[in-house]
XYZ file of C-alpha atoms in Angstrom:
517
model
C 68.567 101.569 134.713
C 70.428 98.112 134.661
C 73.805 99.271 136.482
C 76.693 96.762 135.700
C 80.508 96.880 136.428
C 83.310 96.886 133.776
C 86.805 96.861 134.078
C 88.116 99.767 132.013
C 91.450 101.209 130.855
C 93.127 104.333 130.008
C 96.368 104.697 127.876
C 98.144 108.136 128.090
C 99.779 108.455 124.690
C 101.949 111.416 126.010
C 103.952 109.022 128.044
C 104.399 105.951 125.606
C 108.000 105.541 124.699
C 107.238 102.594 122.337
C 109.656 100.074 124.087
C 107.403 97.237 123.563
C 107.921 95.838 127.367
C 104.188 95.234 127.373
C 104.036 93.313 124.118
C 106.992 91.023 125.381
C 105.442 90.579 128.957
C 102.191 89.390 127.298
C 103.931 87.229 124.759
C 106.047 85.322 127.409
C 102.935 84.464 129.384
C 100.416 83.675 127.055
C 101.198 83.282 123.370
C 104.649 81.702 123.504
C 103.445 78.471 121.974
C 103.265 76.730 118.596
C 100.586 78.309 116.314
C 100.799 81.524 118.435
C 103.999 82.916 117.180
C 102.109 85.673 115.154
C 99.738 86.546 118.170
C 100.429 89.841 119.831
C 97.442 90.341 122.232
C 99.291 93.466 123.224
C 101.024 95.388 120.343
C 102.456 98.861 119.929
C 102.156 100.590 116.497
C 103.798 103.605 115.239
C 101.134 106.159 113.880
C 100.875 107.229 111.124
C 101.302 103.696 109.958
C 99.360 100.852 108.691
C 99.540 98.821 112.057
C 99.259 95.108 113.081
C 97.846 93.480 111.003
C 98.143 95.734 108.056
C 95.460 98.103 107.430
C 93.584 96.738 110.258
C 91.571 100.023 110.316
C 90.242 99.638 106.750
C 86.852 98.167 107.208
C 86.248 98.096 103.574
C 88.869 95.230 103.467
C 87.872 93.418 106.675
C 84.395 94.193 107.115
C 84.626 94.359 110.986
C 82.508 95.834 113.428
C 78.676 97.125 113.258
C 77.103 99.308 110.805
C 73.843 101.268 111.194
C 70.832 100.001 109.478
C 68.020 102.460 110.025
C 67.301 102.506 113.845
C 69.098 99.332 114.447
C 72.672 98.025 113.756
C 74.035 94.924 112.044
C 77.437 93.431 111.642
C 79.293 94.567 108.756
C 80.906 91.242 107.829
C 79.664 88.584 109.838
C 76.092 87.381 111.449
C 73.827 84.684 110.533
C 73.207 85.408 106.872
C 76.476 86.874 105.821
C 78.413 84.057 108.085
C 76.453 81.306 106.455
C 77.211 82.625 102.886
C 81.180 82.821 103.804
C 81.286 79.668 106.429
C 83.338 77.879 103.948
C 85.411 80.684 102.309
C 85.622 84.045 104.135
C 87.414 86.783 101.988
C 87.310 89.409 104.579
C 89.717 87.888 107.072
C 93.372 88.823 107.299
C 95.827 86.379 105.738
C 99.206 85.350 107.270
C 100.906 87.844 105.021
C 98.879 90.567 106.569
C 100.421 89.688 109.987
C 103.683 87.762 109.127
C 104.845 84.397 108.514
C 106.297 82.971 111.740
C 109.949 82.307 111.338
C 113.136 81.458 113.248
C 116.877 80.968 112.210
C 118.698 77.775 111.396
C 121.113 78.363 113.997
C 122.743 74.917 113.527
C 124.376 76.365 110.375
C 126.467 78.443 112.186
C 127.858 75.708 114.088
C 127.824 72.533 111.579
C 128.761 74.374 108.402
C 132.055 72.756 106.845
C 135.256 74.951 106.924
C 135.053 77.612 104.357
C 136.467 81.091 103.249
C 132.920 82.406 103.637
C 131.145 83.415 107.010
C 128.330 81.074 107.514
C 125.019 82.494 108.264
C 121.561 81.462 109.900
C 119.006 81.292 107.380
C 115.419 82.351 108.317
C 113.036 79.287 108.159
C 109.170 79.371 108.186
C 107.792 77.724 111.421
C 104.778 76.659 109.474
C 106.424 74.908 106.502
C 109.940 74.672 107.866
C 111.276 75.801 104.576
C 113.455 78.905 104.129
C 111.731 82.135 103.483
C 112.507 85.861 102.826
C 111.381 87.957 105.686
C 109.050 90.637 104.571
C 107.101 91.740 107.627
C 107.100 91.516 111.373
C 105.006 92.631 114.665
C 106.654 95.930 114.786
C 108.057 96.099 111.150
C 107.358 99.741 110.677
C 108.654 101.173 114.220
C 109.567 104.921 114.059
C 109.024 105.053 110.101
C 106.444 107.765 109.844
C 107.986 109.198 106.827
C 108.026 106.035 104.774
C 105.762 105.584 101.757
C 105.360 101.900 102.322
C 103.851 102.111 105.789
C 103.016 105.878 106.923
C 101.685 106.943 103.877
C 99.151 103.934 103.435
C 97.451 104.775 106.970
C 93.796 104.587 106.300
C 93.296 107.736 108.489
C 94.966 109.774 106.045
C 91.888 109.466 103.752
C 90.253 112.907 104.423
C 93.514 114.867 104.855
C 94.350 117.436 102.194
C 97.496 116.714 100.127
C 99.283 119.858 101.929
C 98.452 118.428 105.366
C 99.776 115.037 104.322
C 103.029 116.452 102.816
C 103.600 118.780 105.921
C 103.391 115.706 108.069
C 105.866 113.599 105.721
C 108.664 116.219 105.148
C 111.665 114.564 106.896
C 112.688 117.757 108.752
C 109.050 117.881 110.278
C 108.304 114.210 110.653
C 106.025 113.458 113.438
C 104.901 110.324 115.024
C 103.512 108.866 118.201
C 103.180 105.248 119.372
C 99.692 103.531 119.794
C 99.662 100.397 122.199
C 96.575 98.169 121.773
C 95.071 95.378 123.302
C 91.402 93.875 123.366
C 88.994 96.651 124.275
C 86.600 94.327 125.993
C 83.771 96.127 124.378
C 80.335 96.763 125.933
C 78.843 95.672 122.456
C 81.548 93.126 121.305
C 81.277 92.226 117.527
C 83.060 88.887 118.210
C 80.600 87.720 120.802
C 77.635 88.493 118.484
C 79.342 86.837 115.319
C 80.369 83.421 116.822
C 78.043 80.674 115.511
C 79.068 78.342 118.187
C 78.735 80.699 121.058
C 82.121 80.130 122.292
C 82.615 83.869 122.927
C 81.094 85.298 125.842
C 81.199 88.672 128.291
C 81.729 87.861 131.964
C 79.009 89.493 134.020
C 81.060 90.325 137.128
C 83.917 92.518 135.334
C 82.996 92.617 131.703
C 85.876 90.775 130.378
C 85.374 89.013 127.004
C 86.477 85.458 127.060
C 86.447 82.476 124.444
C 85.614 79.086 125.592
C 87.904 76.906 123.484
C 85.896 73.673 124.327
C 82.992 75.231 122.390
C 84.995 76.884 119.623
C 84.571 75.146 116.121
C 87.071 77.346 114.276
C 84.552 79.116 112.137
C 86.620 82.368 112.653
C 83.829 84.639 112.241
C 85.165 86.418 115.345
C 88.175 87.168 113.582
C 86.387 89.008 110.766
C 83.838 90.648 113.219
C 86.445 92.207 115.587
C 87.233 95.538 113.852
C 90.470 95.916 116.136
C 91.643 92.631 114.842
C 92.236 91.526 118.427
C 90.869 87.934 117.848
C 93.396 85.394 116.424
C 93.456 81.832 114.844
C 95.963 79.323 116.210
C 96.919 77.357 113.224
C 98.294 74.594 115.324
C 95.440 73.984 117.825
C 92.635 74.975 115.123
C 91.122 77.263 117.727
C 90.487 81.094 117.996
C 92.437 82.782 120.797
C 92.231 86.378 122.300
C 93.332 88.736 125.129
C 91.805 87.416 128.495
C 93.062 90.764 130.618
C 94.961 88.289 132.602
C 91.947 87.546 134.448
C 93.652 85.120 136.681
C 95.850 87.982 138.155
C 92.760 90.440 137.967
C 90.899 87.974 140.255
C 93.493 88.366 142.832
C 93.551 92.202 142.663
C 96.919 92.206 140.617
C 97.291 94.147 137.171
C 97.676 92.583 133.988
C 101.265 91.571 132.927
C 101.118 94.336 130.075
C 100.221 97.068 132.384
C 102.247 95.810 135.375
C 105.450 95.751 133.314
C 104.774 99.088 131.412
C 108.013 101.205 131.408
C 106.290 104.698 130.591
C 103.671 104.077 133.248
C 101.098 105.162 130.798
C 98.321 102.573 131.747
C 95.374 103.057 134.125
C 92.767 100.468 135.141
C 89.611 100.752 137.210
C 85.963 99.937 137.516
C 83.339 101.826 135.462
C 79.766 101.359 136.277
C 77.513 101.635 133.161
C 73.723 101.263 132.270
C 73.409 98.214 130.129
C 69.866 99.363 129.064
C 71.256 102.029 126.896
C 73.771 99.694 124.774
C 71.526 99.313 121.915
C 70.611 102.912 121.583
C 74.160 104.242 122.014
C 75.614 101.705 119.574
C 72.954 102.714 117.018
C 73.173 106.515 117.364
C 74.214 108.728 114.615
C 77.917 109.077 114.053
C 78.061 112.529 115.284
C 76.651 111.533 118.576
C 78.294 108.290 119.050
C 81.547 109.426 121.372
C 78.944 111.743 123.608
C 76.535 108.976 124.100
C 79.324 106.482 124.763
C 80.445 108.687 127.469
C 77.048 109.270 128.821
C 76.544 105.557 129.326
C 79.151 105.559 132.064
C 77.385 106.300 135.287
C 78.316 108.149 138.555
C 79.537 105.826 140.995
C 78.530 108.297 143.825
C 74.654 108.825 142.481
C 72.539 106.834 145.218
C 70.249 105.428 142.571
C 73.297 104.208 140.485
C 74.568 102.430 143.737
C 71.153 100.974 144.433
C 70.703 99.459 140.890
C 74.289 98.077 141.038
C 73.667 96.337 144.262
C 70.315 95.014 143.082
C 72.259 93.293 140.092
C 74.824 91.969 142.825
C 77.662 94.221 142.396
C 79.744 94.038 145.611
C 80.375 96.931 147.737
C 84.343 96.602 147.201
C 83.425 96.826 143.300
C 81.442 100.097 144.009
C 84.241 101.626 146.192
C 86.676 100.549 143.401
C 84.618 102.579 140.828
C 84.517 105.469 143.071
C 88.377 105.732 143.187
C 88.698 104.627 139.614
C 91.389 106.530 137.795
C 89.799 105.593 134.383
C 86.525 107.345 135.356
C 88.483 110.539 136.533
C 90.231 110.599 133.050
C 87.324 109.723 130.866
C 84.251 111.360 132.830
C 85.396 113.728 135.508
C 88.175 115.434 133.723
C 87.065 114.777 130.196
C 90.579 113.832 128.831
C 90.355 110.520 127.162
C 88.552 109.132 124.071
C 87.722 105.807 122.623
C 89.525 104.453 119.638
C 87.451 104.481 116.546
C 83.975 104.821 118.026
C 82.566 104.448 114.479
C 83.022 100.700 114.844
C 80.163 100.815 117.334
C 81.493 98.202 119.659
C 81.634 100.523 122.455
C 85.068 99.781 123.474
C 86.260 100.160 127.040
C 89.739 101.142 126.618
C 90.242 104.817 126.088
C 93.423 107.029 125.093
C 94.452 110.401 126.163
C 95.606 111.839 122.815
C 99.263 112.943 122.814
C 100.363 116.423 122.715
C 103.165 116.433 120.085
C 105.808 119.033 120.134
C 105.513 122.201 117.759
C 106.797 121.122 114.451
C 110.367 121.678 113.797
C 112.123 124.038 111.412
C 109.348 126.495 111.247
C 111.646 129.434 110.521
C 113.090 127.731 107.537
C 109.591 126.940 106.060
C 108.721 128.630 102.482
C 106.541 131.700 102.144
C 103.376 129.800 101.856
C 100.236 130.698 103.751
C 100.460 127.721 106.060
C 104.222 128.595 106.401
C 103.489 132.124 107.502
C 100.929 130.909 109.839
C 103.458 128.448 111.565
C 106.191 131.198 111.831
C 103.462 133.325 113.419
C 103.038 130.653 115.923
C 106.677 130.027 116.515
C 107.402 133.733 117.086
C 104.637 133.576 119.753
C 105.964 130.709 121.557
C 109.219 132.358 121.721
C 108.341 135.883 122.525
C 104.753 136.642 123.516
C 103.439 133.452 125.418
C 104.998 134.188 128.633
C 103.521 137.607 129.028
C 100.522 137.789 127.135
C 97.518 137.268 129.618
C 95.267 136.012 126.821
C 95.144 132.423 125.597
C 93.536 132.913 122.168
C 96.957 132.541 120.474
C 97.925 129.429 122.539
C 94.796 127.659 121.547
C 95.307 128.669 117.947
C 98.691 127.115 117.994
C 97.215 123.706 118.638
C 95.356 124.092 115.122
C 98.279 125.270 113.371
C 101.406 123.813 114.519
C 100.761 120.521 115.937
C 99.677 116.843 114.435
C 96.834 117.371 112.027
C 93.613 117.615 114.271
C 91.702 115.878 111.225
C 94.083 112.967 111.660
C 93.720 112.616 115.452
C 90.109 112.913 115.124
C 90.001 109.986 112.731
C 91.485 108.076 115.226
C 89.921 109.037 118.483
C 86.409 110.972 117.970
C 84.746 109.458 114.961
C 86.062 112.631 113.024
C 84.997 115.286 115.335
C 87.977 117.522 115.616
C 86.487 119.752 118.393
C 86.714 116.806 120.826
C 90.266 116.351 120.259
C 91.054 120.036 120.578
C 89.203 120.069 123.816
C 91.496 117.458 125.189
C 94.707 118.847 123.778
C 93.588 122.267 125.351
C 93.114 120.451 128.753
C 96.716 119.054 128.504
C 98.219 122.300 127.516
C 96.410 123.908 130.391
C 97.875 121.821 132.773
C 101.410 122.280 131.433
C 100.749 125.988 131.749
C 99.580 125.720 135.342
C 102.749 123.609 136.346
C 105.047 125.978 134.456
C 103.801 128.805 136.760
C 104.024 126.432 139.880
C 107.622 125.290 139.086
C 109.449 127.855 137.070
C 107.467 130.935 137.800
C 107.817 132.579 134.530
C 104.134 132.490 133.730
C 101.834 134.843 135.550
C 99.279 133.548 137.870
C 96.657 135.523 135.857
C 97.512 133.523 132.516
C 97.861 130.133 134.255
C 94.382 130.651 135.829
C 92.820 131.852 132.352
C 94.131 128.918 130.772
C 92.466 126.541 133.342
C 89.328 128.376 133.407
C 89.299 128.349 129.653
C 89.034 124.278 129.993
C 86.910 124.237 132.811
C 89.588 123.137 135.477
C 90.459 124.632 138.773
C 94.047 124.693 140.403
C 93.032 121.882 142.627
C 91.736 119.780 139.609
C 95.102 120.503 137.800
C 96.952 119.247 140.826
C 95.057 116.134 140.949
C 95.633 115.527 137.163
C 99.337 116.253 137.448
C 99.781 113.903 140.451
C 97.947 111.004 138.743
C 99.871 111.515 135.279
C 103.502 112.112 136.865
C 103.452 111.078 140.555
C 100.929 108.417 140.921
C 101.599 105.140 143.036
C 101.033 101.862 141.536
C 98.032 101.393 143.653
C 96.523 104.943 142.421
C 96.931 103.717 138.733
C 95.373 100.158 139.151
C 92.385 100.079 141.314
C 91.214 96.637 140.985
C 88.668 94.671 143.085
C 89.706 91.219 143.852
C 87.136 88.566 143.055
C 84.993 87.453 145.816
C 84.971 83.819 147.058
C 81.294 83.127 146.365
C 81.808 84.342 142.919
C 84.725 81.966 142.485
C 82.506 78.978 143.849
C 79.506 79.950 141.750
C 81.759 80.041 138.527
C 83.259 76.605 139.530
C 79.674 75.108 139.947
C 78.595 76.434 136.735
C 81.564 75.019 134.447
C 79.514 71.760 134.037
C 76.900 73.866 132.177
C 79.128 76.087 130.221
C 81.823 73.143 129.606
C 84.739 74.965 131.328
C 83.769 78.521 130.542
C 85.942 80.058 133.147
C 88.988 78.603 131.765
C 91.161 79.036 128.737
C 93.377 76.012 128.085
C 96.632 76.295 126.407
C 98.105 72.873 126.599
C 98.604 71.398 123.262
C 95.760 68.649 122.770
C 93.768 69.970 125.793
C 92.074 73.035 124.777
C 89.593 74.253 127.274
C 90.871 72.243 130.313
C 91.451 75.604 131.976
C 94.139 77.196 134.083
């Protein structure tokens, strides 16, 4: 047992309102520079949709992540042999059109244009070439466009949904979508780190944050290919790769990252999780059906004496262990079993987990046609209107999750490597909490029914109240349990900078990359 600490995150998708405040907070601090205009270390996507960059989830195009090779794994599109073959021409990287060509507007035309009968306009011009362009794409170009053929219907996660399921999603009167905020997952088995020929990428031992040393970066861009989430970017002006650093200067002082601090919907949680590094290879090379379960099994109980002993042996501080014991992410992921990783099949073992969204029952059920699917939906609608308040069984309630909500297969393609039962289990837990709170606050649901709903998912009323508090009423200090860095660790990092060529820094000054913060 080799116990180490990892900063982990949970995003509660039921609470995301798609305001992009997180993206702007990150952009203003870290990537508001020449060459970084198209970098969105934090971005918010509409699902279903193609995302950013376009179709980033389609690894047939981009060859990101790991693939199982017998009892081992290998990088899908990078590595020593593949990297050498593509070192001067890599066809598996997104091009600028997959992001968008950075642009601004020629505002002086509004002021300096000669007098005329026509209203002057500010033409868009490229920040790369300086020439006029036609804008065709942007970072949140497909916001709220779940019903469009150009974006939603191109979502790779729709591949194994039936035509009937897809059509039900995209009928305007039943249109459903949700927001998916994304940052670097700071994975336990990061493909970007393994792919770098220069060794510029590394994972910090004290907190698991994945950083990129720009002094060592030689612009091979294998990290861009290897990251299946496309969260490593290439700065075309500086000639270096860059990525999310999880605001580590803030983290070391015990403060939440900018994107999390500014979140309007309060969807974000951050805490320490202890994991067994000895199991990483076995978990990453597991069969796809076991990936999620084994991923969760690698996360260890912070109250277990043996885990604590091993952690201390590895130099994990007492304050970090205490933070792990009060970690909101551990509660959501392990204790309550409500959060899942994004695309576990990429085998990078991401440490950012998502609580799936409980979308509303589809609209216009009574106006549906007489198809078998419509009859099922109408039955569910009647149950919700008349019977669910009084019926003490929960069979119809759980059935409604299958029939009337966002297709489980689509959600499973995102969060559970295709296993619909894992998504359904999380949605049942979310619904059970709602039933319990309806009983407590409104009183129109019987105690028997509320208790049955909780017992069906393995919750007690006390657990339900804890989940309700952390979801709806939690203070900032409850959502972000972050141990500050120790002085001795900071000194050690400073002493090691000579060997690592400034590995603790991430320089952004033009012409002085790698000088550090």
